[in-house]
């Protein structure tokens, strides 16, 4: 052990207590042993350290910090150096605010466009996700702060996220949902990992030894700390046995008593307890002694970085007739509420109190454009406003070009709430159609953190997508519109023609407890490409004000090399992408998969020889029969392209295989063999899983692991009334256009979460009483709640005295 001497001095009560949070954000300190407390903070795209009372949903105000573009935005830059620079700035601000562990980046795979937190995640592709996450991690940790990639793993929906079981085959788990985390750990050197709320194949992630021990620690060599998502612990004892180190936020001393009892009864060994404590103590002592705490940081430099990041990440989707960049003196009408109040970040625990905030309405006058007027145009809440619309149409008729700012509102993308469709609010689209009639030169300026349907694109001559650009996004958009910056962003995700075309459409979200990942490895472009499904905009797509030519591809054992030339008249950057496929392979796989990329800046006319290396992930696949990574021998198609659909160079490369037995021999898997996974039947999926699908039907009784929103079928009339009240309040907040995050969290929280989120006020004994009451045993339940409350208070005081002397 790394801190053996210190552990020998600790009592069992101190050991047990230190493995849970003392407050919403802090660990326990033990002054008699010289063990300080460390502070955790949300921070995927900006530090959210709360100034007063802590809560994990961002309900209370946080200290001002730079709001950088979200992960979904920066992923469009395909620039690892930029991501690392943002990470360094995040680490610097964390150190300045005395934050030791930054809870991010988020790198869950965008299985479905409807996931409410897709704005926090990098991509539908695990390789791009992992590379960008690793860069963030390196940057953050260079400042003496731990990065904590999240949410490990298979956490793809917000609905009942704490009471959901991801049913997934091992190959899909490894190739799609774990590869990004593997890269973040191995290449980024992540020192912390956040375990997710959900179960994977019937076991909660935080206590899943296959994930937490076999894969994370033994295969990947992870030697840091595992922190639960806030309220994400089920059995604390099982979690500690699986090398989970910190149960957050502050479940109180009931959790500590659980561990002490587990050791006394033999459910948990002292060695297992000491091992978990050792991991955490090493982090605490390391962070408290080597952190680069600074009183301040350069706010202006960080704002400039945020602006550069937004500019390099914006994606030019359409530019008919080279409408952009706008010529000097162009008469423009600026229309859209987003021009006045930008949509620049997501809602939920990642919400940053930005130091400053740019708007297009404020800045457009600083550019060489003639602004004929600015109009809100539409109500952000989605309601029709005839007066605003008429004002906007009149303004549009007076201009040469309309700059229309629109997109998804705050209600559309939020932690705790999945989208129900992929559409932009209808009032915004109706106005767009009217503007296009009044003026044929509409430039659409989009703000949204995830993919959308775009049947209205013919209304726009040009479309610039800024995603969620952070506090400096407005200036970045204007820089691109006027040609100060040449756009170079490429989509990190596919834009389908409609939601019904998406691979998880038939399986998402889970109707009951099981979320069945029947689409398997055919996620995102892997599905569209293989099944030859038409899309609106393909993965890796993005236009530039210049053009690029690819030529002279050569391949050797170490990688692919080719010449890239800027053939236009404007300096610019291009992201060349390397894809690998195995036509007619014996093992089913996507038509091609991203295995490398390189972003290159070239002056007009300049050419350069580019090399994209192969690595250990280039040719591998997970063999479920040998239970390890294997390589199938054959002639691989090596493709170099400007997107997954715009392949410029191709060549075959013969690769020897590892000679392993075929993983699916004797199985009938027609959907997977063809990539047409739209309606995978139960028998075929169970054959793929190698095990029956777990039963998830309701047996008539609620349990501590059922969500509060499931009380609609409770036997207790009081419980059903509480459900109706919560549902009504949730719907009221949604009708106002601004989600109530507290209600959303409670709505999807399982009963056990009440004990984990109330700072020790509620014990698991009391939770069992609540469940009994909800199941119609009111008086029995109330007795447990009352007796449990008294007992919990008495035992908390006694335990606290043991570890503090007070």
PDB file of N, CA, C and O in Angstrom, residues 639-684:
ATOM      1  N   UNK A 639      -8.866   3.956 -45.873  1.00  0.00           N
ATOM      2  CA  UNK A 639      -9.496   5.097 -46.543  1.00  0.00           C
ATOM      3  C   UNK A 639      -9.084   6.397 -45.859  1.00  0.00           C
ATOM      4  O   UNK A 639      -9.082   6.488 -44.627  1.00  0.00           O
ATOM      5  N   UNK A 640      -8.756   7.394 -46.673  1.00  0.00           N
ATOM      6  CA  UNK A 640      -8.462   8.737 -46.171  1.00  0.00           C
ATOM      7  C   UNK A 640      -9.514   9.669 -46.741  1.00  0.00           C
ATOM      8  O   UNK A 640      -9.740   9.704 -47.956  1.00  0.00           O
ATOM      9  N   UNK A 641     -10.181  10.423 -45.860  1.00  0.00           N
ATOM     10  CA  UNK A 641     -11.254  11.264 -46.350  1.00  0.00           C
ATOM     11  C   UNK A 641     -11.429  12.562 -45.599  1.00  0.00           C
ATOM     12  O   UNK A 641     -10.838  12.780 -44.533  1.00  0.00           O
ATOM     13  N   UNK A 642     -12.284  13.428 -46.176  1.00  0.00           N
ATOM     14  CA  UNK A 642     -12.655  14.685 -45.544  1.00  0.00           C
ATOM     15  C   UNK A 642     -13.868  14.495 -44.643  1.00  0.00           C
ATOM     16  O   UNK A 642     -14.208  15.358 -43.853  1.00  0.00           O
ATOM     17  N   UNK A 643     -14.537  13.357 -44.777  1.00  0.00           N
ATOM     18  CA  UNK A 643     -15.604  12.919 -43.883  1.00  0.00           C
ATOM     19  C   UNK A 643     -15.771  11.433 -44.126  1.00  0.00           C
ATOM     20  O   UNK A 643     -15.139  10.866 -45.023  1.00  0.00           O
ATOM     21  N   UNK A 644     -16.653  10.784 -43.362  1.00  0.00           N
ATOM     22  CA  UNK A 644     -16.824   9.351 -43.580  1.00  0.00           C
ATOM     23  C   UNK A 644     -17.486   9.070 -44.924  1.00  0.00           C
ATOM     24  O   UNK A 644     -17.389   7.956 -45.443  1.00  0.00           O
ATOM     25  N   UNK A 645     -18.154  10.085 -45.499  1.00  0.00           N
ATOM     26  CA  UNK A 645     -18.808   9.909 -46.787  1.00  0.00           C
ATOM     27  C   UNK A 645     -18.027  10.536 -47.942  1.00  0.00           C
ATOM     28  O   UNK A 645     -18.410  10.374 -49.098  1.00  0.00           O
ATOM     29  N   UNK A 646     -16.968  11.246 -47.644  1.00  0.00           N
ATOM     30  CA  UNK A 646     -16.163  11.919 -48.677  1.00  0.00           C
ATOM     31  C   UNK A 646     -14.746  11.350 -48.642  1.00  0.00           C
ATOM     32  O   UNK A 646     -13.815  11.968 -48.124  1.00  0.00           O
ATOM     33  N   UNK A 647     -14.612  10.145 -49.186  1.00  0.00           N
ATOM     34  CA  UNK A 647     -13.327   9.448 -49.175  1.00  0.00           C
ATOM     35  C   UNK A 647     -12.521   9.881 -50.398  1.00  0.00           C
ATOM     36  O   UNK A 647     -12.978   9.772 -51.536  1.00  0.00           O
ATOM     37  N   UNK A 648     -11.324  10.370 -50.176  1.00  0.00           N
ATOM     38  CA  UNK A 648     -10.490  10.894 -51.260  1.00  0.00           C
ATOM     39  C   UNK A 648      -9.439   9.894 -51.748  1.00  0.00           C
ATOM     40  O   UNK A 648      -9.062   9.900 -52.911  1.00  0.00           O
ATOM     41  N   UNK A 649      -8.938   9.052 -50.827  1.00  0.00           N
ATOM     42  CA  UNK A 649      -7.880   8.104 -51.174  1.00  0.00           C
ATOM     43  C   UNK A 649      -8.195   6.747 -50.555  1.00  0.00           C
ATOM     44  O   UNK A 649      -8.688   6.679 -49.426  1.00  0.00           O
ATOM     45  N   UNK A 650      -7.883   5.677 -51.274  1.00  0.00           N
ATOM     46  CA  UNK A 650      -8.097   4.329 -50.752  1.00  0.00           C
ATOM     47  C   UNK A 650      -7.004   3.381 -51.225  1.00  0.00           C
ATOM     48  O   UNK A 650      -6.460   3.552 -52.317  1.00  0.00           O
ATOM     49  N   UNK A 651      -6.715   2.412 -50.390  1.00  0.00           N
ATOM     50  CA  UNK A 651      -5.763   1.361 -50.765  1.00  0.00           C
ATOM     51  C   UNK A 651      -6.003   0.160 -49.867  1.00  0.00           C
ATOM     52  O   UNK A 651      -6.516   0.291 -48.746  1.00  0.00           O
ATOM     53  N   UNK A 652      -5.646  -1.010 -50.352  1.00  0.00           N
ATOM     54  CA  UNK A 652      -5.744  -2.230 -49.563  1.00  0.00           C
ATOM     55  C   UNK A 652      -4.432  -2.496 -48.848  1.00  0.00           C
ATOM     56  O   UNK A 652      -3.346  -2.216 -49.379  1.00  0.00           O
ATOM     57  N   UNK A 653      -4.541  -3.027 -47.635  1.00  0.00           N
ATOM     58  CA  UNK A 653      -3.357  -3.368 -46.861  1.00  0.00           C
ATOM     59  C   UNK A 653      -3.573  -4.731 -46.212  1.00  0.00           C
ATOM     60  O   UNK A 653      -4.537  -4.925 -45.461  1.00  0.00           O
ATOM     61  N   UNK A 654      -2.727  -5.671 -46.527  1.00  0.00           N
ATOM     62  CA  UNK A 654      -2.862  -7.021 -45.985  1.00  0.00           C
ATOM     63  C   UNK A 654      -2.308  -7.081 -44.573  1.00  0.00           C
ATOM     64  O   UNK A 654      -1.195  -6.610 -44.305  1.00  0.00           O
ATOM     65  N   UNK A 655      -3.097  -7.677 -43.705  1.00  0.00           N
ATOM     66  CA  UNK A 655      -2.722  -7.772 -42.303  1.00  0.00           C
ATOM     67  C   UNK A 655      -2.899  -9.209 -41.831  1.00  0.00           C
ATOM     68  O   UNK A 655      -3.952  -9.824 -42.044  1.00  0.00           O
ATOM     69  N   UNK A 656      -1.874  -9.727 -41.201  1.00  0.00           N
ATOM     70  CA  UNK A 656      -1.970 -11.085 -40.657  1.00  0.00           C
ATOM     71  C   UNK A 656      -2.865 -11.087 -39.430  1.00  0.00           C
ATOM     72  O   UNK A 656      -2.877 -10.144 -38.643  1.00  0.00           O
ATOM     73  N   UNK A 657      -3.612 -12.155 -39.251  1.00  0.00           N
ATOM     74  CA  UNK A 657      -4.500 -12.261 -38.101  1.00  0.00           C
ATOM     75  C   UNK A 657      -3.848 -12.970 -36.935  1.00  0.00           C
ATOM     76  O   UNK A 657      -2.728 -13.479 -37.032  1.00  0.00           O
ATOM     77  N   UNK A 658      -4.560 -12.976 -35.809  1.00  0.00           N
ATOM     78  CA  UNK A 658      -4.049 -13.655 -34.616  1.00  0.00           C
ATOM     79  C   UNK A 658      -4.443 -15.124 -34.581  1.00  0.00           C
ATOM     80  O   UNK A 658      -4.070 -15.847 -33.652  1.00  0.00           O
ATOM     81  N   UNK A 659      -5.212 -15.553 -35.579  1.00  0.00           N
ATOM     82  CA  UNK A 659      -5.550 -16.973 -35.689  1.00  0.00           C
ATOM     83  C   UNK A 659      -6.570 -17.473 -34.696  1.00  0.00           C
ATOM     84  O   UNK A 659      -6.653 -18.670 -34.433  1.00  0.00           O
ATOM     85  N   UNK A 660      -7.365 -16.560 -34.134  1.00  0.00           N
ATOM     86  CA  UNK A 660      -8.339 -16.955 -33.108  1.00  0.00           C
ATOM     87  C   UNK A 660      -9.550 -17.624 -33.730  1.00  0.00           C
ATOM     88  O   UNK A 660      -9.885 -17.418 -34.900  1.00  0.00           O
ATOM     89  N   UNK A 661     -10.236 -18.404 -32.928  1.00  0.00           N
ATOM     90  CA  UNK A 661     -11.486 -19.034 -33.367  1.00  0.00           C
ATOM     91  C   UNK A 661     -12.521 -17.956 -33.658  1.00  0.00           C
ATOM     92  O   UNK A 661     -12.559 -16.910 -32.997  1.00  0.00           O
ATOM     93  N   UNK A 662     -13.373 -18.181 -34.644  1.00  0.00           N
ATOM     94  CA  UNK A 662     -14.398 -17.211 -34.991  1.00  0.00           C
ATOM     95  C   UNK A 662     -15.401 -17.093 -33.843  1.00  0.00           C
ATOM     96  O   UNK A 662     -15.870 -18.106 -33.307  1.00  0.00           O
ATOM     97  N   UNK A 663     -15.756 -15.859 -33.460  1.00  0.00           N
ATOM     98  CA  UNK A 663     -16.571 -15.669 -32.245  1.00  0.00           C
ATOM     99  C   UNK A 663     -18.025 -16.074 -32.371  1.00  0.00           C
ATOM    100  O   UNK A 663     -18.661 -16.402 -31.373  1.00  0.00           O
ATOM    101  N   UNK A 664     -18.584 -16.037 -33.574  1.00  0.00           N
ATOM    102  CA  UNK A 664     -20.027 -16.271 -33.709  1.00  0.00           C
ATOM    103  C   UNK A 664     -20.344 -17.520 -34.522  1.00  0.00           C
ATOM    104  O   UNK A 664     -21.447 -17.645 -35.046  1.00  0.00           O
ATOM    105  N   UNK A 665     -19.405 -18.418 -34.615  1.00  0.00           N
ATOM    106  CA  UNK A 665     -19.594 -19.619 -35.408  1.00  0.00           C
ATOM    107  C   UNK A 665     -20.794 -20.408 -34.885  1.00  0.00           C
ATOM    108  O   UNK A 665     -20.935 -20.650 -33.683  1.00  0.00           O
ATOM    109  N   UNK A 666     -21.668 -20.782 -35.802  1.00  0.00           N
ATOM    110  CA  UNK A 666     -22.848 -21.565 -35.435  1.00  0.00           C
ATOM    111  C   UNK A 666     -24.032 -20.739 -34.989  1.00  0.00           C
ATOM    112  O   UNK A 666     -25.101 -21.282 -34.724  1.00  0.00           O
ATOM    113  N   UNK A 667     -23.883 -19.399 -34.912  1.00  0.00           N
ATOM    114  CA  UNK A 667     -24.976 -18.532 -34.493  1.00  0.00           C
ATOM    115  C   UNK A 667     -25.633 -17.890 -35.712  1.00  0.00           C
ATOM    116  O   UNK A 667     -24.958 -17.550 -36.680  1.00  0.00           O
ATOM    117  N   UNK A 668     -26.926 -17.707 -35.635  1.00  0.00           N
ATOM    118  CA  UNK A 668     -27.685 -17.071 -36.706  1.00  0.00           C
ATOM    119  C   UNK A 668     -27.928 -15.612 -36.331  1.00  0.00           C
ATOM    120  O   UNK A 668     -28.784 -15.317 -35.481  1.00  0.00           O
ATOM    121  N   UNK A 669     -27.157 -14.705 -36.936  1.00  0.00           N
ATOM    122  CA  UNK A 669     -27.219 -13.282 -36.587  1.00  0.00           C
ATOM    123  C   UNK A 669     -27.373 -12.435 -37.847  1.00  0.00           C
ATOM    124  O   UNK A 669     -26.526 -11.606 -38.186  1.00  0.00           O
ATOM    125  N   UNK A 670     -28.465 -12.612 -38.593  1.00  0.00           N
ATOM    126  CA  UNK A 670     -28.617 -11.927 -39.882  1.00  0.00           C
ATOM    127  C   UNK A 670     -28.629 -10.407 -39.783  1.00  0.00           C
ATOM    128  O   UNK A 670     -28.109  -9.720 -40.665  1.00  0.00           O
ATOM    129  N   UNK A 671     -29.204  -9.864 -38.717  1.00  0.00           N
ATOM    130  CA  UNK A 671     -29.260  -8.402 -38.567  1.00  0.00           C
ATOM    131  C   UNK A 671     -27.857  -7.818 -38.437  1.00  0.00           C
ATOM    132  O   UNK A 671     -27.542  -6.778 -39.033  1.00  0.00           O
ATOM    133  N   UNK A 672     -27.029  -8.483 -37.660  1.00  0.00           N
ATOM    134  CA  UNK A 672     -25.671  -7.992 -37.430  1.00  0.00           C
ATOM    135  C   UNK A 672     -24.758  -8.279 -38.623  1.00  0.00           C
ATOM    136  O   UNK A 672     -23.855  -7.495 -38.935  1.00  0.00           O
ATOM    137  N   UNK A 673     -24.997  -9.381 -39.303  1.00  0.00           N
ATOM    138  CA  UNK A 673     -24.191  -9.711 -40.477  1.00  0.00           C
ATOM    139  C   UNK A 673     -24.358  -8.668 -41.578  1.00  0.00           C
ATOM    140  O   UNK A 673     -23.433  -8.398 -42.344  1.00  0.00           O
ATOM    141  N   UNK A 674     -25.545  -8.070 -41.664  1.00  0.00           N
ATOM    142  CA  UNK A 674     -25.828  -7.088 -42.713  1.00  0.00           C
ATOM    143  C   UNK A 674     -25.758  -5.647 -42.218  1.00  0.00           C
ATOM    144  O   UNK A 674     -25.730  -4.714 -43.023  1.00  0.00           O
ATOM    145  N   UNK A 675     -25.744  -5.456 -40.899  1.00  0.00           N
ATOM    146  CA  UNK A 675     -25.791  -4.103 -40.349  1.00  0.00           C
ATOM    147  C   UNK A 675     -27.194  -3.519 -40.328  1.00  0.00           C
ATOM    148  O   UNK A 675     -27.383  -2.374 -39.906  1.00  0.00           O
ATOM    149  N   UNK A 676     -28.195  -4.281 -40.724  1.00  0.00           N
ATOM    150  CA  UNK A 676     -29.588  -3.806 -40.711  1.00  0.00           C
ATOM    151  C   UNK A 676     -30.213  -4.202 -39.380  1.00  0.00           C
ATOM    152  O   UNK A 676     -30.869  -5.229 -39.251  1.00  0.00           O
ATOM    153  N   UNK A 677     -29.961  -3.394 -38.367  1.00  0.00           N
ATOM    154  CA  UNK A 677     -30.301  -3.762 -36.995  1.00  0.00           C
ATOM    155  C   UNK A 677     -31.584  -3.074 -36.519  1.00  0.00           C
ATOM    156  O   UNK A 677     -31.795  -2.935 -35.312  1.00  0.00           O
ATOM    157  N   UNK A 678     -32.443  -2.677 -37.464  1.00  0.00           N
ATOM    158  CA  UNK A 678     -33.612  -1.899 -37.089  1.00  0.00           C
ATOM    159  C   UNK A 678     -34.582  -2.664 -36.183  1.00  0.00           C
ATOM    160  O   UNK A 678     -35.192  -2.088 -35.291  1.00  0.00           O
ATOM    161  N   UNK A 679     -34.738  -3.959 -36.443  1.00  0.00           N
ATOM    162  CA  UNK A 679     -35.715  -4.722 -35.652  1.00  0.00           C
ATOM    163  C   UNK A 679     -35.121  -6.069 -35.271  1.00  0.00           C
ATOM    164  O   UNK A 679     -35.568  -7.120 -35.759  1.00  0.00           O
ATOM    165  N   UNK A 680     -34.142  -6.038 -34.385  1.00  0.00           N
ATOM    166  CA  UNK A 680     -33.515  -7.272 -33.920  1.00  0.00           C
ATOM    167  C   UNK A 680     -34.474  -7.988 -32.974  1.00  0.00           C
ATOM    168  O   UNK A 680     -34.903  -7.418 -31.957  1.00  0.00           O
ATOM    169  N   UNK A 681     -34.797  -9.229 -33.286  1.00  0.00           N
ATOM    170  CA  UNK A 681     -35.726  -9.984 -32.458  1.00  0.00           C
ATOM    171  C   UNK A 681     -35.093 -10.481 -31.170  1.00  0.00           C
ATOM    172  O   UNK A 681     -33.870 -10.503 -31.023  1.00  0.00           O
ATOM    173  N   UNK A 682     -35.927 -10.877 -30.237  1.00  0.00           N
ATOM    174  CA  UNK A 682     -35.452 -11.319 -28.923  1.00  0.00           C
ATOM    175  C   UNK A 682     -34.520 -12.521 -29.044  1.00  0.00           C
ATOM    176  O   UNK A 682     -33.461 -12.555 -28.413  1.00  0.00           O
ATOM    177  N   UNK A 683     -34.878 -13.493 -29.873  1.00  0.00           N
ATOM    178  CA  UNK A 683     -34.055 -14.698 -29.988  1.00  0.00           C
ATOM    179  C   UNK A 683     -32.673 -14.363 -30.552  1.00  0.00           C
ATOM    180  O   UNK A 683     -31.664 -14.849 -30.045  1.00  0.00           O
ATOM    181  N   UNK A 684     -32.639 -13.511 -31.577  1.00  0.00           N
ATOM    182  CA  UNK A 684     -31.345 -13.141 -32.166  1.00  0.00           C
ATOM    183  C   UNK A 684     -30.503 -12.360 -31.164  1.00  0.00           C
ATOM    184  O   UNK A 684     -29.294 -12.578 -31.057  1.00  0.00           O
TER     185      UNK A 684
END
